[in-house]
PDB file of C-alpha atoms in Angstrom:
ATOM      1  CA  GLY A   1      -3.801   9.026  -0.724  1.00 38.00           C
ATOM      2  CA  ARG A   2      -5.525   9.373  -4.065  1.00 39.00           C
ATOM      3  CA  GLY A   3      -6.248  12.809  -5.545  1.00 40.00           C
ATOM      4  CA  GLY A   4      -3.553  14.614  -3.583  1.00 39.00           C
ATOM      5  CA  GLU A   5      -4.992  13.765  -0.144  1.00 43.00           C
ATOM      6  CA  ALA A   6      -2.434  12.838   2.468  1.00 41.00           C
ATOM      7  CA  ALA A   7      -2.738   9.428   4.115  1.00 41.00           C
ATOM      8  CA  PRO A   8      -3.552   9.505   7.823  1.00 51.00           C
ATOM      9  CA  ASP A   9      -0.501   9.582  10.088  1.00 74.00           C
ATOM     10  CA  SER A  10      -1.761   6.705  12.225  1.00 84.00           C
ATOM     11  CA  PRO A  11      -4.256   4.303  10.680  1.00 88.00           C
ATOM     12  CA  VAL A  12      -5.620   1.832  13.242  1.00 91.00           C
ATOM     13  CA  ASN A  13      -6.390  -1.684  12.020  1.00 84.00           C
ATOM     14  CA  ASN A  14      -9.201  -2.541  14.431  1.00 85.00           C
ATOM     15  CA  ALA A  15     -11.595  -4.695  12.382  1.00 80.00           C
ATOM     16  CA  GLY A  16     -11.968  -8.167  13.792  1.00 80.00           C
ATOM     17  CA  PHE A  17     -14.279 -10.698  15.365  1.00 82.00           C
ATOM     18  CA  GLY A  18     -14.112 -13.866  17.395  1.00 83.00           C
ATOM     19  CA  PHE A  19     -15.453 -17.328  16.697  1.00 84.00           C
ATOM     20  CA  ALA A  20     -15.982 -20.158  19.169  1.00 89.00           C
ATOM     21  CA  SER A  21     -16.080 -23.740  17.947  1.00 91.00           C
ATOM     22  CA  PRO A  22     -14.049 -26.901  18.367  1.00 94.00           C
ATOM     23  CA  LEU A  23     -11.696 -26.967  15.390  1.00 95.00           C
ATOM     24  CA  GLU A  24     -13.060 -30.321  14.203  1.00 95.00           C
ATOM     25  CA  GLN A  25     -16.447 -28.646  13.710  1.00 95.00           C
ATOM     26  CA  ALA A  26     -15.267 -25.233  12.494  1.00 93.00           C
ATOM     27  CA  GLY A  27     -16.613 -24.482   9.031  1.00 93.00           C
ATOM     28  CA  LEU A  28     -13.857 -23.671   6.568  1.00 95.00           C
ATOM     29  CA  SER A  29     -15.992 -20.823   5.250  1.00 94.00           C
ATOM     30  CA  ASP A  30     -16.065 -19.379   8.784  1.00 93.00           C
ATOM     31  CA  LEU A  31     -12.282 -19.714   9.041  1.00 93.00           C
ATOM     32  CA  ARG A  32     -11.849 -17.937   5.705  1.00 94.00           C
ATOM     33  CA  ARG A  33     -14.184 -15.129   6.870  1.00 94.00           C
ATOM     34  CA  ILE A  34     -12.148 -14.708  10.081  1.00 93.00           C
ATOM     35  CA  PHE A  35      -8.923 -14.530   8.068  1.00 93.00           C
ATOM     36  CA  GLU A  36     -10.403 -12.054   5.596  1.00 94.00           C
ATOM     37  CA  THR A  37     -11.473  -9.743   8.429  1.00 93.00           C
ATOM     38  CA  ASN A  38      -8.780 -10.260  11.065  1.00 93.00           C
ATOM     39  CA  VAL A  39      -5.711 -10.657   8.810  1.00 95.00           C
ATOM     40  CA  VAL A  40      -6.226  -9.916   5.100  1.00 96.00           C
ATOM     41  CA  ALA A  41      -8.101  -6.626   5.710  1.00 95.00           C
ATOM     42  CA  MET A  42      -5.294  -5.527   8.046  1.00 95.00           C
ATOM     43  CA  LEU A  43      -2.665  -6.100   5.365  1.00 96.00           C
ATOM     44  CA  HIS A  44      -4.891  -4.447   2.747  1.00 96.00           C
ATOM     45  CA  LEU A  45      -5.189  -1.189   4.743  1.00 95.00           C
ATOM     46  CA  SER A  46      -1.462  -1.228   5.484  1.00 96.00           C
ATOM     47  CA  GLN A  47      -0.664  -1.614   1.779  1.00 97.00           C
ATOM     48  CA  ALA A  48      -3.014   1.277   0.967  1.00 96.00           C
ATOM     49  CA  VAL A  49      -1.325   3.783   3.317  1.00 96.00           C
ATOM     50  CA  LEU A  50       2.312   2.714   3.038  1.00 96.00           C
ATOM     51  CA  PRO A  51       3.229   4.466  -0.251  1.00 96.00           C
ATOM     52  CA  ASP A  52       2.375   7.905   1.190  1.00 95.00           C
ATOM     53  CA  MET A  53       4.044   7.095   4.506  1.00 96.00           C
ATOM     54  CA  ARG A  54       7.213   5.994   2.724  1.00 96.00           C
ATOM     55  CA  ALA A  55       7.180   9.169   0.627  1.00 95.00           C
ATOM     56  CA  ARG A  56       6.955  11.294   3.786  1.00 94.00           C
ATOM     57  CA  GLY A  57       9.374   9.114   5.744  1.00 95.00           C
ATOM     58  CA  ALA A  58       6.973   9.064   8.686  1.00 94.00           C
ATOM     59  CA  GLY A  59       3.821   7.502  10.073  1.00 94.00           C
ATOM     60  CA  THR A  60       2.624   4.839  12.481  1.00 95.00           C
ATOM     61  CA  ILE A  61       0.439   1.863  11.639  1.00 96.00           C
ATOM     62  CA  VAL A  62      -1.372   0.502  14.693  1.00 96.00           C
ATOM     63  CA  ASN A  63      -2.602  -3.091  14.547  1.00 96.00           C
ATOM     64  CA  ILE A  64      -5.086  -4.287  17.149  1.00 93.00           C
ATOM     65  CA  GLY A  65      -4.299  -7.902  17.910  1.00 92.00           C
ATOM     66  CA  SER A  66      -5.059  -9.809  21.079  1.00 91.00           C
ATOM     67  CA  THR A  67      -3.326 -11.609  23.894  1.00 88.00           C
ATOM     68  CA  GLY A  68      -5.022 -14.529  22.108  1.00 89.00           C
ATOM     69  CA  GLY A  69      -2.118 -14.278  19.668  1.00 91.00           C
ATOM     70  CA  ARG A  70       0.277 -15.326  22.431  1.00 91.00           C
ATOM     71  CA  PHE A  71      -1.414 -18.475  23.771  1.00 89.00           C
ATOM     72  CA  THR A  72      -4.318 -20.764  22.898  1.00 88.00           C
ATOM     73  CA  THR A  73      -7.377 -22.024  24.722  1.00 87.00           C
ATOM     74  CA  PRO A  74      -9.595 -24.908  23.605  1.00 90.00           C
ATOM     75  CA  GLY A  75     -12.809 -23.901  21.895  1.00 92.00           C
ATOM     76  CA  ALA A  76     -11.437 -20.749  20.252  1.00 90.00           C
ATOM     77  CA  GLY A  77      -8.800 -22.243  17.966  1.00 93.00           C
ATOM     78  CA  ALA A  78      -9.883 -20.429  14.795  1.00 93.00           C
ATOM     79  CA  TYR A  79      -9.727 -17.082  16.600  1.00 92.00           C
ATOM     80  CA  HIS A  80      -6.269 -17.859  18.019  1.00 93.00           C
ATOM     81  CA  ILE A  81      -4.990 -18.914  14.585  1.00 94.00           C
ATOM     82  CA  SER A  82      -6.030 -15.532  13.172  1.00 94.00           C
ATOM     83  CA  LYS A  83      -4.509 -13.579  16.065  1.00 94.00           C
ATOM     84  CA  TYR A  84      -1.202 -15.470  15.828  1.00 95.00           C
ATOM     85  CA  SER A  85      -1.243 -14.396  12.171  1.00 96.00           C
ATOM     86  CA  VAL A  86      -1.815 -10.752  13.178  1.00 96.00           C
ATOM     87  CA  GLU A  87       1.228 -11.031  15.412  1.00 96.00           C
ATOM     88  CA  ALA A  88       3.392 -12.402  12.578  1.00 96.00           C
ATOM     89  CA  LEU A  89       2.053  -9.807  10.137  1.00 97.00           C
ATOM     90  CA  SER A  90       2.850  -6.958  12.533  1.00 97.00           C
ATOM     91  CA  HIS A  91       6.381  -8.100  13.334  1.00 97.00           C
ATOM     92  CA  ALA A  92       7.301  -8.800   9.702  1.00 98.00           C
ATOM     93  CA  LEU A  93       5.816  -5.513   8.471  1.00 98.00           C
ATOM     94  CA  ARG A  94       7.557  -3.536  11.232  1.00 97.00           C
ATOM     95  CA  ALA A  95      10.943  -4.937  10.214  1.00 97.00           C
ATOM     96  CA  GLU A  96      10.312  -4.223   6.529  1.00 98.00           C
ATOM     97  CA  VAL A  97       9.137  -0.593   6.801  1.00 97.00           C
ATOM     98  CA  LYS A  98      11.389   0.634   9.605  1.00 97.00           C
ATOM     99  CA  GLN A  99      14.001   1.641   7.001  1.00 97.00           C
ATOM    100  CA  PHE A 100      11.487   4.174   5.604  1.00 97.00           C
ATOM    101  CA  GLY A 101      10.785   5.856   8.948  1.00 95.00           C
ATOM    102  CA  VAL A 102       7.413   4.101   9.292  1.00 96.00           C
ATOM    103  CA  ARG A 103       6.507   2.487  12.597  1.00 95.00           C
ATOM    104  CA  VAL A 104       4.254  -0.511  13.185  1.00 96.00           C
ATOM    105  CA  VAL A 105       2.841  -1.059  16.666  1.00 96.00           C
ATOM    106  CA  LEU A 106       0.879  -4.084  17.850  1.00 96.00           C
ATOM    107  CA  ILE A 107      -1.702  -3.535  20.598  1.00 93.00           C
ATOM    108  CA  GLU A 108      -2.668  -6.781  22.360  1.00 91.00           C
ATOM    109  CA  PRO A 109      -5.673  -6.349  24.643  1.00 88.00           C
ATOM    110  CA  THR A 110      -7.117  -8.993  26.894  1.00 79.00           C
ATOM    111  CA  GLY A 111     -10.886  -9.521  26.521  1.00 72.00           C
ATOM    112  CA  VAL A 112     -12.676  -6.265  25.699  1.00 67.00           C
ATOM    113  CA  ARG A 113     -16.235  -5.604  26.901  1.00 61.00           C
ATOM    114  CA  THR A 114     -18.359  -4.447  23.955  1.00 60.00           C
ATOM    115  CA  LYS A 115     -22.027  -4.798  22.991  1.00 54.00           C
ATOM    116  CA  PHE A 116     -20.907  -7.108  20.169  1.00 49.00           C
ATOM    117  CA  VAL A 117     -19.222  -9.480  22.638  1.00 52.00           C
ATOM    118  CA  GLU A 118     -22.181  -9.312  25.039  1.00 48.00           C
ATOM    119  CA  ALA A 119     -24.543 -10.238  22.203  1.00 45.00           C
ATOM    120  CA  GLN A 120     -22.343 -13.215  21.284  1.00 48.00           C
ATOM    121  CA  LEU A 121     -22.257 -14.410  24.894  1.00 45.00           C
ATOM    122  CA  GLY A 122     -26.025 -14.124  25.137  1.00 41.00           C
ATOM    123  CA  ALA A 123     -26.630 -16.259  22.041  1.00 42.00           C
ATOM    124  CA  ARG A 124     -28.308 -19.592  22.761  1.00 43.00           C
ATOM    125  CA  ARG A 125     -26.668 -22.770  21.550  1.00 50.00           C
ATOM    126  CA  THR A 126     -28.751 -25.319  19.671  1.00 52.00           C
ATOM    127  CA  ASP A 127     -26.419 -28.328  19.844  1.00 55.00           C
ATOM    128  CA  SER A 128     -28.049 -31.749  19.735  1.00 64.00           C
ATOM    129  CA  ASP A 129     -27.565 -34.425  22.378  1.00 71.00           C
ATOM    130  CA  GLU A 130     -25.594 -36.435  19.804  1.00 89.00           C
ATOM    131  CA  ASP A 131     -22.946 -33.715  19.520  1.00 91.00           C
ATOM    132  CA  PRO A 132     -19.695 -35.225  20.870  1.00 93.00           C
ATOM    133  CA  TYR A 133     -18.659 -31.707  21.907  1.00 93.00           C
ATOM    134  CA  GLY A 134     -22.030 -30.845  23.475  1.00 92.00           C
ATOM    135  CA  GLU A 135     -20.862 -30.881  27.102  1.00 92.00           C
ATOM    136  CA  PHE A 136     -17.617 -29.110  26.186  1.00 91.00           C
ATOM    137  CA  LYS A 137     -19.611 -26.331  24.473  1.00 91.00           C
ATOM    138  CA  ARG A 138     -21.934 -25.918  27.448  1.00 91.00           C
ATOM    139  CA  ARG A 139     -18.985 -25.638  29.846  1.00 89.00           C
ATOM    140  CA  TYR A 140     -17.159 -23.288  27.455  1.00 87.00           C
ATOM    141  CA  ALA A 141     -20.189 -20.950  27.301  1.00 86.00           C
ATOM    142  CA  GLU A 142     -20.601 -20.942  31.102  1.00 86.00           C
ATOM    143  CA  ILE A 143     -16.925 -20.229  31.762  1.00 81.00           C
ATOM    144  CA  THR A 144     -16.757 -17.538  29.069  1.00 78.00           C
ATOM    145  CA  ARG A 145     -19.812 -15.738  30.500  1.00 78.00           C
ATOM    146  CA  ALA A 146     -18.398 -15.916  34.037  1.00 77.00           C
ATOM    147  CA  LEU A 147     -14.987 -14.597  32.966  1.00 74.00           C
ATOM    148  CA  ALA A 148     -16.503 -11.761  30.913  1.00 71.00           C
ATOM    149  CA  ALA A 149     -18.409 -10.573  33.981  1.00 70.00           C
ATOM    150  CA  MET A 150     -15.244 -10.260  36.106  1.00 70.00           C
ATOM    151  CA  PRO A 151     -13.787  -6.730  36.089  1.00 65.00           C
ATOM    152  CA  PHE A 152     -10.210  -8.038  36.459  1.00 66.00           C
ATOM    153  CA  VAL A 153     -10.515 -10.311  33.435  1.00 69.00           C
ATOM    154  CA  SER A 154     -11.884  -7.912  30.815  1.00 71.00           C
ATOM    155  CA  ILE A 155     -11.331  -4.254  29.972  1.00 67.00           C
ATOM    156  CA  ASP A 156     -13.401  -1.576  28.269  1.00 74.00           C
ATOM    157  CA  ALA A 157     -12.810  -0.139  24.811  1.00 79.00           C
ATOM    158  CA  ASP A 158     -11.642   3.216  26.245  1.00 82.00           C
ATOM    159  CA  THR A 159      -8.693   1.471  27.890  1.00 82.00           C
ATOM    160  CA  VAL A 160      -7.624   0.109  24.505  1.00 83.00           C
ATOM    161  CA  ALA A 161      -8.096   3.533  22.890  1.00 86.00           C
ATOM    162  CA  ARG A 162      -5.823   5.130  25.504  1.00 88.00           C
ATOM    163  CA  ALA A 163      -3.140   2.529  24.737  1.00 88.00           C
ATOM    164  CA  VAL A 164      -3.404   3.357  21.027  1.00 90.00           C
ATOM    165  CA  VAL A 165      -2.980   7.094  21.718  1.00 91.00           C
ATOM    166  CA  ARG A 166      -0.022   6.392  24.022  1.00 90.00           C
ATOM    167  CA  ALA A 167       1.684   4.292  21.336  1.00 90.00           C
ATOM    168  CA  VAL A 168       1.068   6.828  18.567  1.00 90.00           C
ATOM    169  CA  GLU A 169       2.322   9.769  20.667  1.00 90.00           C
ATOM    170  CA  ALA A 170       5.459   7.965  21.893  1.00 90.00           C
ATOM    171  CA  LYS A 171       8.730   9.166  20.378  1.00 88.00           C
ATOM    172  CA  ASN A 172      10.000   5.600  20.319  1.00 90.00           C
ATOM    173  CA  PRO A 173       7.015   3.266  20.731  1.00 92.00           C
ATOM    174  CA  LYS A 174       7.442  -0.299  21.859  1.00 92.00           C
ATOM    175  CA  PRO A 175       6.826  -2.944  19.170  1.00 93.00           C
ATOM    176  CA  ARG A 176       3.849  -4.191  21.205  1.00 92.00           C
ATOM    177  CA  TYR A 177       1.687  -3.186  24.139  1.00 91.00           C
ATOM    178  CA  ILE A 178      -0.231  -5.744  26.200  1.00 88.00           C
ATOM    179  CA  VAL A 179      -3.358  -4.078  27.597  1.00 86.00           C
ATOM    180  CA  GLY A 180      -5.110  -5.418  30.699  1.00 81.00           C
ATOM    181  CA  ALA A 181      -3.796  -7.032  33.870  1.00 79.00           C
ATOM    182  CA  SER A 182      -5.309 -10.444  33.116  1.00 79.00           C
ATOM    183  CA  GLY A 183      -3.731 -10.401  29.669  1.00 80.00           C
ATOM    184  CA  LYS A 184      -0.314  -9.630  31.120  1.00 83.00           C
ATOM    185  CA  ALA A 185      -0.766 -12.425  33.683  1.00 85.00           C
ATOM    186  CA  SER A 186      -1.834 -14.931  31.011  1.00 84.00           C
ATOM    187  CA  VAL A 187       1.070 -14.079  28.705  1.00 85.00           C
ATOM    188  CA  LEU A 188       3.538 -14.342  31.602  1.00 85.00           C
ATOM    189  CA  ALA A 189       2.066 -17.681  32.691  1.00 86.00           C
ATOM    190  CA  ARG A 190       2.362 -19.044  29.151  1.00 84.00           C
ATOM    191  CA  LEU A 191       6.012 -17.985  28.999  1.00 87.00           C
ATOM    192  CA  LEU A 192       6.801 -19.661  32.318  1.00 87.00           C
ATOM    193  CA  LEU A 193       4.830 -22.896  31.969  1.00 86.00           C
ATOM    194  CA  THR A 194       5.772 -25.911  29.893  1.00 88.00           C
ATOM    195  CA  ASP A 195       3.390 -27.014  27.121  1.00 87.00           C
ATOM    196  CA  ARG A 196       2.171 -29.972  29.193  1.00 89.00           C
ATOM    197  CA  VAL A 197       1.464 -27.869  32.274  1.00 87.00           C
ATOM    198  CA  TRP A 198      -0.314 -25.224  30.160  1.00 81.00           C
ATOM    199  CA  ASP A 199      -2.506 -27.918  28.568  1.00 80.00           C
ATOM    200  CA  ARG A 200      -3.602 -29.066  32.032  1.00 78.00           C
TER     201      ARG A 200
END
């Protein structure tokens, strides 16, 4: 760190937000904002702490991604694009800094219940009847609300925090940790199914 302060041993890149919109209607300014928060800020923090970590030959960078970086669903394409990028960033960075004794761990939670997410789900849509995606958006909102209310489908923030602590305290952490049963099931299903079956 600057001024003789040591960098933290385990910075956690947790800034991020979601965005729901058909890609045809996604504003490019919104996509840029998602990338700035979900991807660019993550690399920026990593670049800030790496010199001190390299000098010490130790440290763990924890990146919070999402199982949404392992598969896609319609209606959340911009979010998935950013989370696939987080996955690539984490894997590339891990390979580059391993030689210096620095570890990079990717935590991939399924949906996390937070007040921020609840507020987003409660927002009312104002789409016009002429919107070609109007019915799709209504169905997307209904399904998303129903899934978020199911205990099996989403997890709380404490569960993610415990996974972060487990990864940081491990002598030899795994490159990635999938957190949440529904996330593990979704990732497994995507691995097993063909593209055409997944699309259905």
